[in-house]
PDB file of C-alpha atoms in Angstrom:
ATOM      1  CA  MET O 256     104.296  93.677 381.368  1.00  0.00           C
ATOM      2  CA  GLN O 257     107.990  94.646 380.346  1.00  0.00           C
ATOM      3  CA  VAL O 258     111.103  94.707 382.783  1.00  0.00           C
ATOM      4  CA  ASP O 259     113.922  96.778 380.841  1.00  0.00           C
ATOM      5  CA  PHE O 260     116.810  96.025 382.869  1.00  0.00           C
ATOM      6  CA  TYR O 261     119.660  98.844 382.083  1.00  0.00           C
ATOM      7  CA  HIS O 262     123.538  98.100 383.207  1.00  0.00           C
ATOM      8  CA  LEU O 263     124.637 101.936 383.547  1.00  0.00           C
ATOM      9  CA  THR O 264     128.515 101.525 382.261  1.00  0.00           C
ATOM     10  CA  LEU O 265     129.227 104.771 380.411  1.00  0.00           C
ATOM     11  CA  GLN O 266     126.727 107.239 381.552  1.00  0.00           C
ATOM     12  CA  PRO O 267     125.472 107.592 384.917  1.00  0.00           C
ATOM     13  CA  LEU O 268     121.391 107.486 386.029  1.00  0.00           C
ATOM     14  CA  ASP O 269     121.809 111.303 385.312  1.00  0.00           C
ATOM     15  CA  ARG O 270     122.104 111.095 382.023  1.00  0.00           C
ATOM     16  CA  VAL O 271     120.088 107.743 381.391  1.00  0.00           C
ATOM     17  CA  LEU O 272     116.604 108.745 383.365  1.00  0.00           C
ATOM     18  CA  PRO O 273     115.427 111.570 382.502  1.00  0.00           C
ATOM     19  CA  ARG O 274     115.650 110.792 378.831  1.00  0.00           C
ATOM     20  CA  ILE O 275     113.827 107.760 380.223  1.00  0.00           C
ATOM     21  CA  ALA O 276     111.351 109.670 381.838  1.00  0.00           C
ATOM     22  CA  GLU O 277     110.623 112.272 378.138  1.00  0.00           C
ATOM     23  CA  ARG O 278     110.282 109.636 376.693  1.00  0.00           C
ATOM     24  CA  VAL O 279     107.020 108.464 378.803  1.00  0.00           C
ATOM     25  CA  VAL O 280     105.823 111.633 379.207  1.00  0.00           C
ATOM     26  CA  GLY O 281     105.910 112.310 375.814  1.00  0.00           C
ATOM     27  CA  GLY O 282     104.041 109.373 375.098  1.00  0.00           C
ATOM     28  CA  GLY O 283     101.223 110.694 376.985  1.00  0.00           C
ATOM     29  CA  GLY O 284     102.408 108.258 379.994  1.00  0.00           C
ATOM     30  CA  ARG O 285     103.395 108.674 383.603  1.00  0.00           C
ATOM     31  CA  LEU O 286     106.295 107.654 385.788  1.00  0.00           C
ATOM     32  CA  LEU O 287     107.019 106.650 389.535  1.00  0.00           C
ATOM     33  CA  VAL O 288     110.608 107.248 390.237  1.00  0.00           C
ATOM     34  CA  VAL O 289     111.422 104.932 393.650  1.00  0.00           C
ATOM     35  CA  ALA O 290     115.011 105.589 395.386  1.00  0.00           C
ATOM     36  CA  GLU O 291     115.104 104.523 399.116  1.00  0.00           C
ATOM     37  CA  SER O 292     117.723 107.225 399.818  1.00  0.00           C
ATOM     38  CA  GLY O 293     116.330 110.832 400.456  1.00  0.00           C
ATOM     39  CA  ASP O 294     119.223 112.583 399.689  1.00  0.00           C
ATOM     40  CA  GLN O 295     118.959 110.144 396.426  1.00  0.00           C
ATOM     41  CA  ARG O 296     115.284 111.184 395.454  1.00  0.00           C
ATOM     42  CA  ALA O 297     115.788 114.977 396.563  1.00  0.00           C
ATOM     43  CA  GLY O 298     119.247 114.770 393.635  1.00  0.00           C
ATOM     44  CA  LEU O 299     116.733 113.612 391.168  1.00  0.00           C
ATOM     45  CA  ASP O 300     114.325 116.129 391.773  1.00  0.00           C
ATOM     46  CA  ARG O 301     116.685 119.001 391.425  1.00  0.00           C
ATOM     47  CA  LEU O 302     117.841 116.592 388.588  1.00  0.00           C
ATOM     48  CA  LEU O 303     114.826 116.980 386.667  1.00  0.00           C
ATOM     49  CA  TRP O 304     114.242 120.581 386.934  1.00  0.00           C
ATOM     50  CA  THR O 305     118.013 120.705 385.774  1.00  0.00           C
ATOM     51  CA  TYR O 306     118.710 118.112 383.217  1.00  0.00           C
ATOM     52  CA  ALA O 307     118.447 120.134 380.200  1.00  0.00           C
ATOM     53  CA  PRO O 308     117.979 123.784 380.169  1.00  0.00           C
ATOM     54  CA  GLU O 309     115.416 123.924 376.909  1.00  0.00           C
ATOM     55  CA  SER O 310     113.269 121.222 377.698  1.00  0.00           C
ATOM     56  CA  PHE O 311     110.307 120.879 381.030  1.00  0.00           C
ATOM     57  CA  LEU O 312     109.280 118.029 382.705  1.00  0.00           C
ATOM     58  CA  PRO O 313     107.032 118.403 384.881  1.00  0.00           C
ATOM     59  CA  HIS O 314     107.555 116.012 388.198  1.00  0.00           C
ATOM     60  CA  ALA O 315     107.417 116.347 392.448  1.00  0.00           C
ATOM     61  CA  GLN O 316     108.547 114.512 395.350  1.00  0.00           C
ATOM     62  CA  VAL O 317     105.724 113.139 396.839  1.00  0.00           C
ATOM     63  CA  ALA O 318     104.576 115.756 399.140  1.00  0.00           C
ATOM     64  CA  GLY O 319     101.104 113.527 400.474  1.00  0.00           C
ATOM     65  CA  ASP O 320      98.836 115.933 399.778  1.00  0.00           C
ATOM     66  CA  ASP O 321      96.849 116.104 396.325  1.00  0.00           C
ATOM     67  CA  THR O 322      98.889 117.157 394.410  1.00  0.00           C
ATOM     68  CA  ASP O 323     100.427 114.444 394.744  1.00  0.00           C
ATOM     69  CA  ALA O 324      98.154 112.730 391.841  1.00  0.00           C
ATOM     70  CA  ALA O 325      98.565 115.251 389.177  1.00  0.00           C
ATOM     71  CA  GLN O 326     102.154 114.278 388.716  1.00  0.00           C
ATOM     72  CA  PRO O 327     103.072 113.492 385.571  1.00  0.00           C
ATOM     73  CA  VAL O 328     106.558 112.223 387.347  1.00  0.00           C
ATOM     74  CA  LEU O 329     106.795 111.210 391.110  1.00  0.00           C
ATOM     75  CA  ILE O 330     109.563 110.805 393.026  1.00  0.00           C
ATOM     76  CA  SER O 331     109.012 107.769 396.100  1.00  0.00           C
ATOM     77  CA  SER O 332     110.519 106.235 398.024  1.00  0.00           C
ATOM     78  CA  ALA O 333     107.537 103.883 397.577  1.00  0.00           C
ATOM     79  CA  THR O 334     105.874 101.478 395.001  1.00  0.00           C
ATOM     80  CA  ASP O 335     102.208 103.147 395.293  1.00  0.00           C
ATOM     81  CA  ALA O 336     101.274 104.688 392.404  1.00  0.00           C
ATOM     82  CA  ILE O 337      99.705 107.991 394.006  1.00  0.00           C
ATOM     83  CA  ASN O 338      99.826 109.631 390.076  1.00  0.00           C
ATOM     84  CA  ALA O 339      98.081 107.116 388.266  1.00  0.00           C
ATOM     85  CA  ALA O 340     101.827 105.507 386.915  1.00  0.00           C
ATOM     86  CA  ARG O 341     101.547 102.564 384.754  1.00  0.00           C
ATOM     87  CA  ASN O 342     105.714 102.646 384.565  1.00  0.00           C
ATOM     88  CA  ILE O 343     107.732 102.830 387.233  1.00  0.00           C
ATOM     89  CA  ALA O 344     111.695 103.374 387.319  1.00  0.00           C
ATOM     90  CA  LEU O 345     113.638 101.782 390.184  1.00  0.00           C
ATOM     91  CA  ALA O 346     116.674 104.003 390.207  1.00  0.00           C
ATOM     92  CA  ASP O 347     118.586 102.741 393.264  1.00  0.00           C
ATOM     93  CA  GLY O 348     119.568  99.670 391.763  1.00  0.00           C
ATOM     94  CA  VAL O 349     116.920  97.461 393.929  1.00  0.00           C
ATOM     95  CA  TRP O 350     114.923  95.576 392.073  1.00  0.00           C
ATOM     96  CA  ARG O 351     111.072  95.492 393.704  1.00  0.00           C
ATOM     97  CA  GLU O 352     108.263  92.616 393.244  1.00  0.00           C
ATOM     98  CA  ASP O 353     105.973  95.129 393.492  1.00  0.00           C
ATOM     99  CA  ALA O 354     107.399  96.695 389.710  1.00  0.00           C
ATOM    100  CA  LEU O 355     105.488  93.987 388.512  1.00  0.00           C
ATOM    101  CA  LYS O 356     101.894  95.635 388.861  1.00  0.00           C
ATOM    102  CA  PHE O 357     103.473  98.349 385.999  1.00  0.00           C
ATOM    103  CA  ASP O 358     102.652  97.502 382.574  1.00  0.00           C
ATOM    104  CA  ARG O 359     106.732  98.594 382.711  1.00  0.00           C
ATOM    105  CA  ALA O 360     109.048  98.526 384.867  1.00  0.00           C
ATOM    106  CA  PHE O 361     112.992 100.613 384.646  1.00  0.00           C
ATOM    107  CA  HIS O 362     115.116  98.773 386.172  1.00  0.00           C
ATOM    108  CA  PHE O 363     118.800 100.992 386.387  1.00  0.00           C
ATOM    109  CA  PHE O 364     121.656  99.370 388.338  1.00  0.00           C
ATOM    110  CA  ASP O 365     125.525  99.919 388.298  1.00  0.00           C
ATOM    111  CA  ASP O 366     128.147  97.371 388.795  1.00  0.00           C
ATOM    112  CA  GLU O 367     128.396  97.486 392.240  1.00  0.00           C
ATOM    113  CA  ARG O 368     124.347  96.309 392.008  1.00  0.00           C
ATOM    114  CA  ILE O 369     125.422  93.243 389.325  1.00  0.00           C
ATOM    115  CA  VAL O 370     124.750  90.510 391.530  1.00  0.00           C
ATOM    116  CA  GLU O 371     121.296  91.490 392.474  1.00  0.00           C
ATOM    117  CA  ALA O 372     119.837  92.535 389.337  1.00  0.00           C
ATOM    118  CA  ARG O 373     121.609  89.401 387.808  1.00  0.00           C
ATOM    119  CA  ALA O 374     119.707  87.528 390.364  1.00  0.00           C
ATOM    120  CA  ALA O 375     115.833  89.049 389.371  1.00  0.00           C
ATOM    121  CA  TRP O 376     117.029  88.259 386.178  1.00  0.00           C
ATOM    122  CA  ARG O 377     116.605  84.778 386.171  1.00  0.00           C
ATOM    123  CA  ALA O 378     113.632  85.359 388.912  1.00  0.00           C
ATOM    124  CA  LEU O 379     111.784  86.591 386.215  1.00  0.00           C
ATOM    125  CA  GLY O 380     112.493  84.789 383.524  1.00  0.00           C
ATOM    126  CA  ASP O 381     109.548  81.928 384.513  1.00  0.00           C
ATOM    127  CA  ARG O 382     106.969  84.768 384.963  1.00  0.00           C
ATOM    128  CA  ASP O 383     104.451  84.587 382.531  1.00  0.00           C
ATOM    129  CA  GLY O 384     103.333  87.260 381.005  1.00  0.00           C
ATOM    130  CA  VAL O 385     107.132  89.128 381.487  1.00  0.00           C
ATOM    131  CA  ASP O 386     109.233  90.042 378.870  1.00  0.00           C
ATOM    132  CA  ARG O 387     112.438  90.831 379.913  1.00  0.00           C
ATOM    133  CA  ARG O 388     114.554  92.992 378.309  1.00  0.00           C
ATOM    134  CA  TYR O 389     118.749  93.536 378.902  1.00  0.00           C
ATOM    135  CA  TRP O 390     119.960  96.977 377.829  1.00  0.00           C
ATOM    136  CA  LYS O 391     123.824  97.924 377.734  1.00  0.00           C
ATOM    137  CA  GLN O 392     125.616 100.640 376.405  1.00  0.00           C
ATOM    138  CA  ASN O 393     127.989  99.811 373.323  1.00  0.00           C
ATOM    139  CA  ASP O 394     131.641 101.931 372.858  1.00  0.00           C
ATOM    140  CA  GLU O 395     130.271 104.973 371.625  1.00  0.00           C
ATOM    141  CA  GLY O 396     127.831 105.192 374.603  1.00  0.00           C
ATOM    142  CA  ARG O 397     124.669 103.910 372.371  1.00  0.00           C
ATOM    143  CA  TRP O 398     122.289 101.551 374.388  1.00  0.00           C
ATOM    144  CA  GLU O 399     121.849  98.182 372.597  1.00  0.00           C
ATOM    145  CA  GLN O 400     119.302  95.426 373.527  1.00  0.00           C
ATOM    146  CA  ALA O 401     121.815  92.327 374.666  1.00  0.00           C
ATOM    147  CA  ALA O 402     118.967  89.899 375.376  1.00  0.00           C
TER     148      ALA O 402
END
């Protein structure tokens, strides 16, 4: 199980999440995007439709019907992988232990959530079978693995 911590400093989530989602779906995977706030989920839904005019990323918010299971990218407030996702993106900066049920977790956080992210990083350090990676942006905005 791999957990990628993405410290958002130069680029906001709006610029980073769509690229991650593209890579997951492009590789044949599925992604569950989790955010507690309904407003944030609605914003993520709009973002994934509009982030780049030349691309199309099939997705939906949880509707509670049969269409949820067919979505390559599903936006939800819960960590239930209705779409059979093996990848989870924690978009609201809140670590959830249920993320460890997936093959890969992307934990996005900004400076407002850095204390909680550090606590999660430390807690995962002693877990067997968990590979942690910490990504930060350099001065040019490129992502570099820092730990």
